[in-house]
C-alpha cells in the first residue's frame, strides 16, 4: 500500500474527518447543482418581490434581497466562488511554499539563511494593507485576489516545509540518492517533496479557512468579487446593511460561512491526528 | 516448585497468537537464557511475566512467581510483585530512567516506596549499590541525571535500580545490545557478580552471550518453545534443526578463517585523511578522524572496526564525499578525486557506492522497489528504455536473491533482510568498483546476516568488487576480511592482514577487543573482561596515546607522546611498545 492509500484508509476510520469532510462535500454538491435546478437565476431583479423572506412558493428558499434577486441561487454561487478562491489560493501557496521551503531546507547553509531572511522580511510587511492598496488602485479582479491570498499564505507553508526538509535531508535515503548521482533538483522533486505530503495536506486544510477569511474580509470591504458576481463575504456585507428588516440576508450566508470554516478546521485537525498516528507507528 | 512457573502461556493481538503454549520454569538463583530471532516473542514473554503487556493483548495460561498468579492479577498485586520480587533491565535504559530526577533519588524512592529503608539509611544503601555496580565517584553521581551518563554507566544504574530491592528474579532483555563489546563484557560480568541469589532470565539474540553466562537455555521460534536444556548440552547436541542453524549462524571470532591477502595495484588510495566538526558551542573542534591512511585493492575487503563513536562512519562518508575532509587526499584509479559528491565526475560517483546500517531508512518510503533499484540507471544509463531498464532491475534483484514479486512492494512491506538486499541491489546495479558497507549487517538476525555476507562475497568473486566493511563486531568481520583496520578515537591503531590480526594482534587495544568478544561455545566462551573503563569523549582525548588510560601496558612515555603508526613485523601499528609486546600476546 502506498502512503496515500494508507492515509485514506486511516481517514476513513476517523470520525472527525468523515463528518467534517462529508459536510463540506454535501455543501459543495448542493452549491454546484442547486443553481442549476432552481427556477431562479442570480441576476434577474424582481421589483414585485423585494425583501421576500424565505419561501417555497416561488422557490426563493433563502428569500430575496433588496433588488428582488433570488438569494438561494446567489448564496450557492457565493459558496462556489468562495470555495474556488480558497482552494486555488491554497494551491498557489502550496506550490510556491513547498518548492521554496524544500529548496532552502535542502541546500541549507547560506542559501537557506538568505531565503529564510527574505521570508521573515515579508512576514513583517503588512501585506493585507498592500493588497488593499493594489485592489484600490488597479481594477479588481479574480486573479489578483488569488495571487494576493496565495502570496500571504505561502510564507507559513515555506517555513513548515523547510523545517521538515531539514530533518528529511539527514535521512539516509537522501544520502543514497546523492551517492547514486541524482541531481539536486531531482532529489528535491522526487525524494523530498513526496515525503512532505503528510504535513502539506494537513497544513493546506488549515490554510483554506484562512484564505476564505481573507477573501470574505476583502469582499466585506467591497474590494473583492464585484456585482453582479458574488461571494459569501459579499453576501454577508450586503446582509449586514439590512439586519433590521431582512435578517435572513445576513444570517443565512453568515451561518454557511461559519459551517464551512469550522468544517475545514475540524478536517485539518482530524488529518493531523491521522498523520500523527501514522508517524508514531 | 520453581520460583517462576509458566504454564501454557499464549499472547495474542487481534486474533493472531504471537506466543503460544509456552511452558517453562526458572529455579531460585538459577541463570537461564532465552534466545530466538527477532520477532520470536522473547520480549513479549518478558512483559507478560512483569504484567506489563498492553490492554490490547489477549493473554491466557498461567504465570506464577513465588506461587503468586500474574495473569489476570489486579494492578495493586502486580505493583507489589514487581517491587519486591522482580527486577528488570532493558536494552535502552533511557526509557526506564526518569530524565528529570537525579539517579540517586530514583533509587532511593524505590527503597522508600516499598518500606525497605528510609532517611539516611536509604541514602547509604543507594550509595553502596551505586558503588557496587561500579559507578566511579558514587557520592557525586548520586545527583547526576541520566543524560549526563554514558550508555554503559546508564546500564549500570539500571542494574542498580533493578537489584536494589533484592528481588528473587532479574529479567534482562538484551541488556548489552546497544553497548560496545568491551563495555558489554563489563556489564555481563557485573550482572553475574552482584546478583547474589537473584535468579536471572537473560533474553538475547546473541547465542555467544548465553554460552558464557547461562546454565540453562530456552530456544524460542515463532512464539513456541522448541527446545530447552543445559547450555552445554544444547550447544554440543541440539535436538532441533532450528537450534543448530542458530548456533551455526553465530559468527566465531576465535576460529573462523580469514581469506588470503590480495595483491595488486591499489584501486583506492586514502591518504592522510582528517575530518573535524565544529562543536555546537562553536568553540571547540571535534576531531572525528585523524591522519588515516588506507589502500584498497581490486577484489579486496578491508574491515574497519572500532567502538562506536571511533570515527568509522565519518571516515567512510568523507571518502565518499558526503562530508568534507579537513586534510587528506583520495586517489581513485590513479586519479585524485576531491570535493563533495555533487561535484565529482559522474563515473566516480558510479564507482563508489554505499550500503547503510538501517536498511529501511536508506530506502525512500514513498517509492516502490522497482523505482528504487532503477533510479541509478536513470542517472548512469539514461538511454535505456523502459523495457530494458525493467529487465536490468529484475536480473539485479535475482542476483541479490529476490524474485520479481518484490518489484511493486514498498520498503515498509519488506523484512530487514529483504530491505538490505534491495539496498545492495541499488548500489550494485551500476557495477561500482568499490562498495562501502557501513554496519550493513548489524541490524540483521544471524541467519540473514550470514546470507548477506555470502551474497557480498559472491559478488566480490564474480566482479572483483572491492569492499570497505565497517563494523563494530569483530566476529562478523573475521570470515570476510582480507585486511582489518582498527581505529580508536579517530586514529589508526592497527592495520593488518585478517589472519594476522585475529591470531597475533600487535596493539593492546586490538588484543582487548578480541578478548572481549563472546564466543558461541560454552567450553570457550570468550567475552573476557579485557579492559577497564569506557572510551573517553572524543572532545577531550587523552594526551599522548589516546588509549593509555585503559591500557594495562601504559608507560610514562605513553602519556606524553603520541605513537605514530609504524610497520612492525609486517603490520601497521601505533604503539610505543609494539615490539616488546610481540612476545606477550
Ligand atoms: N555531523 C556531525 N557533527 C558533529 N559531530 C559528528 C558528526 N558526525 C559524527 N560526529 C562525531 O564524530 C565522532 C565519530 O563518529 P562516527 O564516525 O559516527 O563513529 P562510528 O561510525 O565509529 O561510530 C563521534 O564523536 C560523533 O559524535
Ligand atoms: S602506546 Fe602505550 S598506552 Fe598506547 S597502546 Fe601502546 S603501550 Fe598502551
Ligand atoms: Mg557508525
mmCIF file of C-alpha atoms in Angstrom, chain B residues 31 88-89 132-133 155-156 158-160 162-163 170-176 184-196 198-202 209 213:
data_model
loop_
_atom_site.group_PDB
_atom_site.id
_atom_site.type_symbol
_atom_site.label_atom_id
_atom_site.label_comp_id
_atom_site.label_asym_id
_atom_site.label_seq_id
_atom_site.Cartn_x
_atom_site.Cartn_y
_atom_site.Cartn_z
ATOM 1 C CA UNK B 31 20.583 -18.269 35.304
ATOM 2 C CA UNK B 88 14.155 -5.618 35.096
ATOM 3 C CA UNK B 89 16.863 -4.320 32.808
ATOM 4 C CA UNK B 132 28.830 -1.945 43.732
ATOM 5 C CA UNK B 133 27.714 -1.510 40.133
ATOM 6 C CA UNK B 155 23.054 0.498 32.125
ATOM 7 C CA UNK B 156 24.934 0.153 35.409
ATOM 8 C CA UNK B 158 19.622 0.461 35.559
ATOM 9 C CA UNK B 159 21.070 -2.686 37.069
ATOM 10 C CA UNK B 160 21.456 -0.947 40.412
ATOM 11 C CA UNK B 162 16.718 -3.415 39.346
ATOM 12 C CA UNK B 163 18.646 -5.064 42.160
ATOM 13 C CA UNK B 170 16.026 -10.391 37.427
ATOM 14 C CA UNK B 171 14.845 -10.160 33.837
ATOM 15 C CA UNK B 172 17.395 -8.644 31.469
ATOM 16 C CA UNK B 173 16.147 -8.054 27.931
ATOM 17 C CA UNK B 174 19.051 -7.537 25.507
ATOM 18 C CA UNK B 175 20.892 -5.639 28.248
ATOM 19 C CA UNK B 176 24.083 -5.154 26.231
ATOM 20 C CA UNK B 184 29.346 -5.470 27.205
ATOM 21 C CA UNK B 185 31.889 -7.726 28.854
ATOM 22 C CA UNK B 186 31.973 -5.412 31.873
ATOM 23 C CA UNK B 187 28.183 -5.299 32.204
ATOM 24 C CA UNK B 188 27.740 -9.049 31.865
ATOM 25 C CA UNK B 189 30.437 -9.685 34.408
ATOM 26 C CA UNK B 190 28.753 -7.200 36.702
ATOM 27 C CA UNK B 191 25.399 -8.944 36.344
ATOM 28 C CA UNK B 192 26.970 -12.254 37.305
ATOM 29 C CA UNK B 193 28.894 -10.836 40.201
ATOM 30 C CA UNK B 194 26.279 -8.819 42.011
ATOM 31 C CA UNK B 195 23.079 -10.702 41.511
ATOM 32 C CA UNK B 196 23.885 -12.911 44.530
ATOM 33 C CA UNK B 198 18.689 -13.480 42.421
ATOM 34 C CA UNK B 199 17.695 -15.747 39.551
ATOM 35 C CA UNK B 200 18.488 -14.369 36.091
ATOM 36 C CA UNK B 201 16.380 -14.639 32.950
ATOM 37 C CA UNK B 202 18.640 -13.297 30.223
ATOM 38 C CA UNK B 209 26.324 -14.382 25.472
ATOM 39 C CA UNK B 213 26.584 -16.660 31.151
#
